Short mmCIF file of C-alpha atoms and ligand atoms in Angstrom, two decimals:
data_model
loop_
_atom_site.label_atom_id
_atom_site.label_comp_id
_atom_site.label_asym_id
_atom_site.label_seq_id
_atom_site.Cartn_x
_atom_site.Cartn_y
_atom_site.Cartn_z
CA VAL E 1 -19.08 -7.32 23.33
CA ALA E 2 -21.62 -9.37 21.38
CA ARG E 3 -21.06 -8.21 17.82
CA VAL E 4 -18.11 -6.79 15.93
CA VAL E 5 -18.74 -5.38 12.46
CA VAL E 6 -15.68 -5.05 10.21
CA ALA E 7 -16.19 -2.72 7.24
CA GLY E 8 -13.92 -3.74 4.35
CA ALA E 9 -12.81 -7.26 3.44
CA GLY E 10 -9.28 -6.64 2.18
CA MET E 11 -6.15 -7.77 4.00
CA ALA E 12 -6.76 -5.53 7.00
CA GLY E 13 -10.42 -6.49 7.42
CA VAL E 14 -9.77 -10.21 6.98
CA GLN E 15 -6.83 -10.11 9.38
CA THR E 16 -9.00 -8.31 11.93
CA ALA E 17 -11.57 -11.11 11.80
CA ILE E 18 -8.84 -13.78 12.09
CA CYS E 19 -7.11 -11.98 14.98
CA LEU E 20 -10.37 -11.55 16.90
CA ARG E 21 -10.90 -15.32 16.78
CA ASP E 22 -7.23 -16.07 17.51
CA GLN E 23 -7.49 -13.88 20.58
CA GLY E 24 -10.55 -15.76 21.79
CA PHE E 25 -13.45 -13.48 20.87
CA PRO E 26 -16.51 -15.75 21.03
CA GLY E 27 -19.14 -13.34 19.66
CA GLU E 28 -20.52 -12.50 16.26
CA ILE E 29 -18.19 -11.16 13.54
CA ILE E 30 -19.73 -9.61 10.44
CA LEU E 31 -17.27 -8.81 7.64
CA LEU E 32 -18.59 -6.45 4.95
CA GLY E 33 -16.94 -6.49 1.53
CA ALA E 34 -18.10 -4.12 -1.19
CA GLU E 35 -16.64 -6.28 -3.96
CA PRO E 36 -18.44 -9.42 -5.14
CA HIS E 37 -15.28 -11.54 -5.02
CA GLN E 38 -14.00 -13.83 -2.32
CA PRO E 39 -11.49 -11.66 -0.34
CA TYR E 40 -8.12 -11.56 -2.05
CA ASP E 41 -4.58 -10.30 -1.75
CA ARG E 42 -3.63 -7.22 -3.80
CA PRO E 43 0.15 -7.40 -4.43
CA PRO E 44 -0.18 -10.31 -6.92
CA LEU E 45 -2.55 -8.16 -9.03
CA SER E 46 0.36 -6.22 -10.54
CA LYS E 47 2.53 -9.34 -10.75
CA ALA E 48 1.41 -12.98 -11.21
CA VAL E 49 -2.30 -12.26 -11.74
CA LEU E 50 -1.61 -9.63 -14.37
CA LEU E 51 0.74 -11.94 -16.24
CA GLY E 52 -1.78 -14.76 -16.16
CA ALA E 53 0.60 -16.88 -14.06
CA ALA E 54 -2.11 -17.05 -11.38
CA ASP E 55 -5.86 -16.83 -11.90
CA GLY E 56 -6.52 -15.06 -8.65
CA SER E 57 -5.12 -14.38 -5.22
CA ALA E 58 -8.00 -15.28 -2.91
CA PHE E 59 -6.98 -15.69 0.74
CA GLU E 60 -6.99 -19.26 1.94
CA VAL E 61 -9.24 -18.55 4.88
CA ASP E 62 -12.13 -20.75 6.04
CA PHE E 63 -14.58 -18.00 6.96
CA ALA E 64 -17.39 -20.43 7.84
CA GLY E 65 -15.03 -22.47 10.01
CA LEU E 66 -14.01 -19.26 11.81
CA ARG E 67 -17.70 -18.36 12.18
CA VAL E 68 -17.16 -15.13 10.30
CA ASP E 69 -20.32 -13.90 8.61
CA LEU E 70 -18.79 -12.73 5.33
CA ARG E 71 -21.16 -10.48 3.41
CA LEU E 72 -19.84 -9.94 -0.10
CA GLY E 73 -21.31 -7.23 -2.30
CA SER E 74 -22.38 -5.39 0.84
CA ARG E 75 -21.11 -1.83 1.08
CA ALA E 76 -20.93 0.38 4.15
CA GLU E 77 -22.63 3.60 3.04
CA ALA E 78 -22.89 5.63 6.22
CA LEU E 79 -22.08 5.56 9.90
CA ARG E 80 -24.55 6.55 12.62
CA PRO E 81 -22.51 6.46 15.81
CA ALA E 82 -25.35 7.65 18.07
CA GLU E 83 -27.39 4.60 17.06
CA ARG E 84 -24.27 2.37 16.86
CA GLU E 85 -25.30 1.47 13.31
CA VAL E 86 -23.62 1.14 9.96
CA ILE E 87 -25.95 1.83 7.06
CA THR E 88 -25.09 -0.76 4.42
CA SER E 89 -26.32 -1.30 0.88
CA ASP E 90 -28.42 -4.10 2.45
CA GLY E 91 -29.88 -1.94 5.21
CA PRO E 92 -28.94 -0.79 8.73
CA LEU E 93 -26.54 -3.00 10.69
CA PRO E 94 -26.11 -2.50 14.46
CA TYR E 95 -22.70 -3.06 16.03
CA ASP E 96 -21.20 -3.18 19.52
CA ARG E 97 -17.71 -2.52 18.14
CA LEU E 98 -16.79 -1.42 14.63
CA VAL E 99 -13.49 -1.80 12.80
CA ILE E 100 -13.02 0.43 9.77
CA ALA E 101 -10.89 -1.31 7.13
CA THR E 102 -12.14 0.12 3.86
CA GLY E 103 -8.65 0.58 2.40
CA ALA E 104 -7.83 3.01 -0.37
CA GLU E 105 -9.08 3.99 -3.79
CA PRO E 106 -6.90 4.94 -6.73
CA VAL E 107 -6.70 8.58 -7.74
CA THR E 108 -8.18 9.06 -11.19
CA LEU E 109 -6.84 11.30 -13.93
CA PRO E 110 -9.20 14.29 -14.24
CA GLY E 111 -11.52 13.86 -17.18
CA SER E 112 -10.42 10.31 -17.96
CA ALA E 113 -12.45 8.21 -15.53
CA GLY E 114 -14.77 5.82 -17.32
CA LEU E 115 -13.32 6.46 -20.78
CA PRO E 116 -12.94 3.23 -22.78
CA GLY E 117 -9.36 1.97 -22.73
CA VAL E 118 -8.45 3.87 -19.56
CA HIS E 119 -7.56 1.55 -16.68
CA LEU E 120 -6.72 1.69 -13.00
CA LEU E 121 -4.99 -1.13 -11.12
CA ARG E 122 -6.43 -1.62 -7.67
CA THR E 123 -8.95 -4.45 -7.84
CA LEU E 124 -9.20 -7.97 -9.21
CA ASP E 125 -11.66 -6.63 -11.80
CA ASP E 126 -9.04 -4.06 -12.85
CA ALA E 127 -6.37 -6.77 -13.23
CA ASN E 128 -8.76 -8.99 -15.18
CA ALA E 129 -9.57 -6.11 -17.52
CA LEU E 130 -5.85 -5.57 -18.15
CA ARG E 131 -4.96 -9.18 -18.89
CA PRO E 132 -6.35 -9.09 -22.46
CA VAL E 133 -4.46 -5.81 -23.05
CA LEU E 134 -1.21 -7.59 -22.24
CA ALA E 135 -2.17 -10.75 -24.11
CA ALA E 136 -2.91 -8.68 -27.24
CA ARG E 137 0.35 -6.75 -26.80
CA HIS E 138 -1.41 -3.41 -27.08
CA GLU E 139 0.69 -0.28 -27.05
CA VAL E 140 0.27 1.11 -23.52
CA VAL E 141 0.79 4.49 -21.96
CA VAL E 142 1.30 4.36 -18.21
CA VAL E 143 0.62 7.55 -16.31
CA GLY E 144 2.81 7.75 -13.22
CA ALA E 145 6.24 6.23 -12.49
CA GLY E 146 5.42 5.21 -8.93
CA TRP E 147 5.32 1.70 -7.50
CA ILE E 148 2.22 0.59 -9.40
CA GLY E 149 3.32 2.22 -12.66
CA ALA E 150 6.72 0.52 -12.48
CA GLU E 151 5.25 -2.88 -11.68
CA PHE E 152 2.66 -2.60 -14.42
CA ALA E 153 5.31 -1.46 -16.93
CA THR E 154 7.41 -4.48 -15.92
CA ALA E 155 4.56 -6.91 -16.63
CA ALA E 156 3.62 -5.14 -19.87
CA ARG E 157 7.19 -5.31 -21.17
CA GLU E 158 7.44 -8.96 -20.17
CA SER E 159 4.31 -9.53 -22.24
CA GLY E 160 5.83 -7.74 -25.22
CA CYS E 161 3.72 -4.56 -25.18
CA PRO E 162 5.34 -1.31 -26.34
CA VAL E 163 5.31 0.83 -23.17
CA THR E 164 5.62 4.57 -22.56
CA VAL E 165 5.55 5.83 -18.98
CA VAL E 166 4.67 9.49 -18.47
CA GLU E 167 5.73 11.05 -15.19
CA ALA E 168 5.01 14.65 -14.17
CA ALA E 169 7.98 14.83 -11.78
CA ASP E 170 11.61 14.87 -12.89
CA HIS E 171 12.38 11.29 -11.92
CA PRO E 172 10.65 8.01 -11.00
CA LEU E 173 9.29 7.47 -7.47
CA ALA E 174 9.52 11.20 -6.89
CA GLY E 175 7.08 11.09 -3.99
CA VAL E 176 9.30 8.79 -1.95
CA LEU E 177 12.93 8.98 -3.06
CA PRO E 178 15.42 11.78 -3.72
CA PRO E 179 16.91 12.23 -7.22
CA GLU E 180 20.36 10.80 -6.30
CA ILE E 181 18.73 7.42 -5.83
CA ALA E 182 15.76 7.56 -8.17
CA GLU E 183 17.50 9.10 -11.18
CA PRO E 184 19.59 5.95 -11.84
CA MET E 185 16.33 3.96 -11.91
CA ARG E 186 15.71 5.55 -15.29
CA GLY E 187 18.14 2.90 -16.54
CA TRP E 188 15.80 0.16 -15.31
CA TYR E 189 13.10 1.38 -17.67
CA GLU E 190 15.54 1.72 -20.57
CA ALA E 191 17.01 -1.75 -20.09
CA ALA E 192 13.50 -3.21 -20.08
CA GLY E 193 12.70 -1.38 -23.31
CA ALA E 194 10.16 0.96 -21.72
CA ARG E 195 10.22 4.62 -22.69
CA LEU E 196 10.14 6.95 -19.67
CA LEU E 197 9.15 10.58 -20.16
CA THR E 198 9.64 12.71 -17.05
CA GLY E 199 8.71 16.30 -16.31
CA THR E 200 5.72 15.88 -18.60
CA ALA E 201 2.10 16.12 -17.60
CA VAL E 202 -0.83 14.55 -19.38
CA ALA E 203 -3.06 17.27 -20.84
CA ALA E 204 -5.82 15.04 -22.20
CA VAL E 205 -6.75 11.46 -22.83
CA GLU E 206 -8.59 10.88 -26.09
CA PRO E 207 -9.79 7.68 -27.72
CA GLY E 208 -6.61 5.90 -28.87
CA SER E 209 -4.17 8.56 -27.69
CA VAL E 210 -2.74 10.57 -24.85
CA VAL E 211 -1.90 14.26 -25.35
CA LEU E 212 0.94 15.69 -23.29
CA SER E 213 1.20 19.25 -22.00
CA ASP E 214 3.85 20.05 -24.66
CA GLY E 215 1.43 18.97 -27.39
CA THR E 216 3.03 15.58 -28.08
CA ARG E 217 0.46 12.93 -28.96
CA LEU E 218 1.18 9.35 -27.91
CA THR E 219 -0.66 6.44 -29.50
CA ALA E 220 -2.30 4.37 -26.79
CA GLY E 221 -4.10 1.07 -27.22
CA ALA E 222 -4.64 1.33 -23.48
CA VAL E 223 -3.88 3.86 -20.76
CA VAL E 224 -3.04 2.73 -17.24
CA VAL E 225 -3.27 5.39 -14.55
CA GLY E 226 -1.09 4.87 -11.47
CA ILE E 227 -0.94 8.23 -9.76
CA GLY E 228 -1.59 7.25 -6.17
CA ALA E 229 -4.43 6.27 -3.89
CA HIS E 230 -6.41 7.98 -1.18
CA PRO E 231 -8.20 6.53 1.82
CA ALA E 232 -11.67 5.14 1.04
CA THR E 233 -13.45 7.11 3.74
CA GLY E 234 -16.12 9.00 1.79
CA TRP E 235 -18.81 6.85 3.39
CA LEU E 236 -17.92 8.31 6.80
CA ALA E 237 -18.95 11.85 5.81
CA GLY E 238 -21.29 13.39 8.36
CA SER E 239 -20.53 10.75 11.01
CA GLY E 240 -18.41 13.11 13.08
CA ILE E 241 -15.43 10.74 13.03
CA ALA E 242 -12.09 12.59 12.92
CA LEU E 243 -10.19 12.39 9.62
CA ASP E 244 -6.69 13.73 8.95
CA GLU E 245 -5.60 16.09 6.15
CA HIS E 246 -5.36 13.13 3.73
CA HIS E 247 -8.91 12.06 4.60
CA ALA E 248 -7.57 9.02 6.44
CA VAL E 249 -9.33 8.00 9.64
CA ARG E 250 -7.35 9.67 12.38
CA ALA E 251 -6.56 6.80 14.75
CA ASP E 252 -4.63 7.12 17.99
CA ASP E 253 -1.58 5.06 18.96
CA ARG E 254 -3.90 2.20 19.96
CA LEU E 255 -5.75 2.33 16.63
CA ARG E 256 -8.87 3.75 18.30
CA THR E 257 -10.75 6.39 16.36
CA SER E 258 -12.24 9.58 17.79
CA LEU E 259 -15.56 7.75 18.35
CA PRO E 260 -16.09 5.23 21.16
CA GLY E 261 -15.96 1.53 20.22
CA ILE E 262 -14.62 2.23 16.72
CA TYR E 263 -11.14 1.21 15.51
CA ALA E 264 -9.40 1.69 12.16
CA VAL E 265 -6.70 -0.38 10.39
CA GLY E 266 -4.83 -0.63 7.09
CA ASP E 267 -4.71 1.79 4.16
CA CYS E 268 -7.67 3.86 5.40
CA ALA E 269 -6.13 4.95 8.70
CA SER E 270 -3.24 7.07 9.96
CA PHE E 271 -1.71 6.74 13.41
CA PRO E 272 0.84 8.71 15.45
CA SER E 273 4.27 7.10 15.58
CA ALA E 274 6.38 7.90 18.66
CA ARG E 275 9.29 6.16 16.92
CA TYR E 276 9.23 8.70 14.08
CA GLY E 277 7.64 11.65 15.86
CA GLU E 278 4.93 12.10 13.26
CA ARG E 279 1.61 10.72 12.09
CA LEU E 280 2.03 7.95 9.50
CA LEU E 281 -0.36 6.95 6.71
CA ILE E 282 0.99 3.73 5.26
CA HIS E 283 -0.30 2.19 2.04
CA HIS E 284 1.57 -1.08 2.23
CA TRP E 285 0.71 -4.70 2.81
CA ASP E 286 2.68 -5.27 6.03
CA ASN E 287 0.79 -2.51 7.83
CA ALA E 288 -2.52 -4.16 6.84
CA VAL E 289 -1.22 -7.41 8.34
CA GLN E 290 0.27 -6.03 11.59
CA GLY E 291 -2.23 -3.35 12.62
CA PRO E 292 -5.22 -5.68 12.97
CA ARG E 293 -3.56 -7.75 15.72
CA VAL E 294 -3.17 -4.63 17.86
CA ALA E 295 -6.65 -3.31 17.03
CA ALA E 296 -8.22 -6.69 17.89
CA ALA E 297 -6.31 -6.88 21.19
CA ASN E 298 -7.40 -3.38 22.19
CA LEU E 299 -10.98 -3.97 21.08
CA LEU E 300 -11.03 -6.97 23.44
CA GLY E 301 -9.89 -4.89 26.40
CA GLY E 302 -6.11 -4.85 25.88
CA ASP E 303 -3.85 -1.83 25.94
CA GLU E 304 -1.31 -2.22 23.13
CA VAL E 305 0.51 0.55 21.30
CA TYR E 306 0.94 0.31 17.53
CA ASP E 307 4.30 1.73 16.48
CA PRO E 308 5.75 -0.59 13.82
CA VAL E 309 8.85 -0.26 11.71
CA PRO E 310 7.04 0.09 8.37
CA TYR E 311 8.06 -2.37 5.65
CA PHE E 312 7.26 -2.93 2.01
CA TRP E 313 8.65 -4.49 -1.11
CA SER E 314 8.22 -4.01 -4.84
CA GLU E 315 9.18 -6.24 -7.73
CA GLN E 316 10.11 -4.18 -10.76
CA PHE E 317 12.24 -4.69 -13.86
CA GLY E 318 13.67 -7.93 -12.48
CA ARG E 319 14.69 -6.30 -9.21
CA PHE E 320 13.57 -6.90 -5.67
CA VAL E 321 13.22 -3.52 -3.99
CA GLN E 322 12.62 -3.41 -0.24
CA TYR E 323 12.20 -0.56 2.18
CA ALA E 324 12.02 -0.57 5.98
CA GLY E 325 11.42 2.32 8.35
CA HIS E 326 10.53 5.90 7.52
CA HIS E 327 12.72 8.84 6.57
CA THR E 328 12.38 12.52 5.79
CA ALA E 329 14.56 14.82 3.70
CA ALA E 330 16.20 15.99 6.94
CA ASP E 331 17.74 12.56 7.65
CA ARG E 332 21.31 11.84 6.62
CA MET E 333 21.49 9.64 3.54
CA VAL E 334 24.37 7.16 3.33
CA LEU E 335 24.91 5.11 0.17
CA ARG E 336 25.98 1.51 0.45
CA GLY E 337 27.06 0.58 -3.03
CA GLU E 338 26.37 2.43 -6.25
CA PRO E 339 22.76 3.14 -7.30
CA GLY E 340 22.80 2.13 -10.91
CA GLY E 341 24.66 -1.05 -10.04
CA PRO E 342 22.88 -4.40 -9.78
CA ALA E 343 22.68 -4.47 -5.95
CA TRP E 344 22.95 -1.61 -3.47
CA SER E 345 21.33 -0.10 -0.41
CA VAL E 346 20.75 3.30 1.07
CA CYS E 347 20.56 4.05 4.78
CA TRP E 348 19.01 7.10 6.38
CA LEU E 349 20.47 8.05 9.75
CA ARG E 350 18.80 10.30 12.29
CA ASP E 351 21.04 11.41 15.15
CA GLY E 352 23.34 8.51 14.25
CA ALA E 353 20.59 5.90 14.51
CA LEU E 354 19.21 3.99 11.54
CA ALA E 355 15.80 5.45 10.64
CA ALA E 356 15.19 3.77 7.29
CA LEU E 357 16.79 1.61 4.65
CA LEU E 358 16.16 0.93 0.98
CA ALA E 359 17.66 -2.27 -0.38
CA VAL E 360 17.81 -3.22 -4.04
CA GLY E 361 18.73 -6.88 -4.47
CA ARG E 362 20.25 -6.94 -0.97
CA PRO E 363 17.67 -8.76 1.17
CA ARG E 364 20.24 -9.40 3.91
CA ASP E 365 20.77 -5.64 4.37
CA LEU E 366 17.04 -5.31 4.68
CA ALA E 367 16.73 -8.07 7.29
CA GLN E 368 19.62 -6.73 9.36
CA GLY E 369 18.60 -3.12 8.92
CA ARG E 370 15.04 -3.78 9.99
CA LYS E 371 16.24 -5.22 13.31
CA LEU E 372 18.64 -2.30 13.85
CA ILE E 373 15.83 0.19 13.22
CA GLU E 374 13.64 -1.66 15.69
CA ARG E 375 16.34 -1.42 18.35
CA GLY E 376 17.14 2.23 17.56
CA ALA E 377 20.76 1.13 17.08
CA LEU E 378 23.52 3.68 16.43
CA LEU E 379 25.53 3.02 13.27
CA ASP E 380 29.04 3.95 12.23
CA GLU E 381 28.77 5.82 8.94
CA THR E 382 32.07 4.60 7.53
CA ALA E 383 31.11 0.98 8.20
CA VAL E 384 27.69 1.56 6.62
CA ARG E 385 29.36 2.76 3.41
CA ASP E 386 31.32 -0.48 3.09
CA ALA E 387 28.86 -2.81 1.37
CA ALA E 388 31.11 -5.79 2.13
CA VAL E 389 30.64 -5.36 5.90
CA PRO E 390 27.29 -6.52 7.34
CA LEU E 391 25.16 -3.78 8.88
CA LYS E 392 25.64 -3.73 12.63
CA ASN E 393 25.70 -1.53 15.73
CA ALA E 394 28.47 1.04 15.99
P1 FAD B 1 -7.67 -2.74 0.67
O1 FAD B 1 -6.78 -3.81 0.15
O2 FAD B 1 -7.95 -1.56 -0.19
O3 FAD B 1 -9.03 -3.42 1.09
C1 FAD B 1 -10.17 -2.68 1.45
C2 FAD B 1 -11.39 -3.46 1.03
O4 FAD B 1 -12.54 -2.78 1.49
C3 FAD B 1 -11.54 -3.57 -0.48
O5 FAD B 1 -11.74 -4.91 -0.84
C4 FAD B 1 -12.76 -2.71 -0.81
O6 FAD B 1 -13.54 -3.24 -1.86
C5 FAD B 1 -13.53 -2.75 0.49
N1 FAD B 1 -14.33 -1.54 0.70
C6 FAD B 1 -14.02 -0.26 0.39
N2 FAD B 1 -15.00 0.57 0.75
C7 FAD B 1 -15.95 -0.20 1.33
C8 FAD B 1 -17.21 0.07 1.93
N3 FAD B 1 -17.68 1.33 2.03
N4 FAD B 1 -17.93 -0.96 2.43
C9 FAD B 1 -17.46 -2.23 2.35
N5 FAD B 1 -16.28 -2.55 1.79
C10 FAD B 1 -15.53 -1.54 1.29
N6 FAD B 1 2.13 -3.41 -0.83
C11 FAD B 1 3.36 -3.90 -0.59
O7 FAD B 1 3.86 -3.74 0.53
N7 FAD B 1 4.07 -4.55 -1.56
C12 FAD B 1 3.57 -4.73 -2.82
O8 FAD B 1 4.26 -5.31 -3.68
C13 FAD B 1 2.28 -4.23 -3.11
N8 FAD B 1 1.75 -4.40 -4.34
C14 FAD B 1 0.52 -3.88 -4.61
C15 FAD B 1 -0.01 -4.03 -5.89
C16 FAD B 1 -1.24 -3.50 -6.20
C17 FAD B 1 -1.79 -3.65 -7.60
C18 FAD B 1 -1.99 -2.79 -5.21
C19 FAD B 1 -3.32 -2.19 -5.53
C20 FAD B 1 -1.47 -2.63 -3.94
C21 FAD B 1 -0.22 -3.19 -3.62
N9 FAD B 1 0.32 -3.05 -2.34
C22 FAD B 1 1.57 -3.56 -2.07
C23 FAD B 1 -0.42 -2.37 -1.26
C24 FAD B 1 -1.27 -3.34 -0.43
O9 FAD B 1 -1.94 -4.21 -1.27
C25 FAD B 1 -2.25 -2.56 0.43
O10 FAD B 1 -1.51 -1.80 1.35
C26 FAD B 1 -3.23 -3.45 1.17
O11 FAD B 1 -4.04 -4.10 0.24
C27 FAD B 1 -4.07 -2.67 2.14
O12 FAD B 1 -5.05 -3.48 2.69
P2 FAD B 1 -6.41 -2.88 3.26
O13 FAD B 1 -7.22 -4.06 3.70
O14 FAD B 1 -6.12 -1.81 4.22
O15 FAD B 1 -7.11 -2.14 2.03
#
């Protein structure tokens, strides 16, 4: 292999380049980044960067020292697998191996994209555009009570902005958590002084206001849309590469795509998990850090399976929320402490084994739980319920 092209210079793309060098690849590495900025980390964008506590979150990576040819402002626009070429905004680029790491793009609210005062929160440019909104304490309407909406609302309240969060579902984090757990989170918004309206859809965004489906008109100095993200794979159209039903690159358990010599990592790719018996599409930081090591090893001739225990965290309303594993509605939910209290966890058991765990202000539960999930350990339900007893094997 003489040349590896990595499309996308976010966490997954940058980690791929680093791992290739760590694992001894001597050849050429070309890292394409559509954005003009030095590659940066995204989680701080809804936290320190937004609050102005940090100016940026650029990775401390010496690309020149690693002999990585970093091409900023260069976008992959098409893939021609027969020619082994990526068509970029700077022209055709041949590759021997290609790693697809183009991440995800936020879902926009129909009819609102590009309207003045309507913001997304995915990129450094987005965060920079929102800083003056917070500094001026504008009245903000947040659309979506998911992870991004909650973190943005947290920062906006800390900055003293009046905040209304509009959520179409009946409770926050409806896509990921059942009402028993998520309903008490309503109190987090209240305590922070943010108004949360659930079961309400946005009908229209107009200059200076948001109109809800019941006719209510909310004043909005700014609107922040946080209604999810989808894989940034539009550029692969017509290439013949297999995508899944979410338009993620359909990787196999070794992070190989359906086309020879092409791998996929991070937010843009799904992979089959034997651990969970289903295909996973993970939009969290840890997956963008872990996947690239396996993809790089396999690209260099290895044979490693990628089947992680997924992990992520969120910082919202003064709480540290962590989740490890993966659960479905069919798994048995066991509470460990009282949701609504300051610190509690929830375990999901599948056939008696720990499948997933959510910890709010209980990092030790998370650390112990993560190891138990990895081992497929069986847990005693009564012991799990006792928050004073450390999580351990039955
Ligand atoms: P991305 O970070 O999306 O990077 C992909 C890169 O590819 C981008 O820089 C993009 O510009 C570039 N690109 C796209 N298309 C092309 C193209 N055609 N050609 C060239 N380049 C292209 N996760 C957590 O676990 N905890 C958190 O607290 C957390 N907070 C977050 C806060 C925010 C505001 C956001 C947006 C995300 C957060 N995440 C968090 C999720 C985490 O940041 C992502 O999972 C992670 O960034 C995924 O990395 P990635 O490299 O796969 O994709």
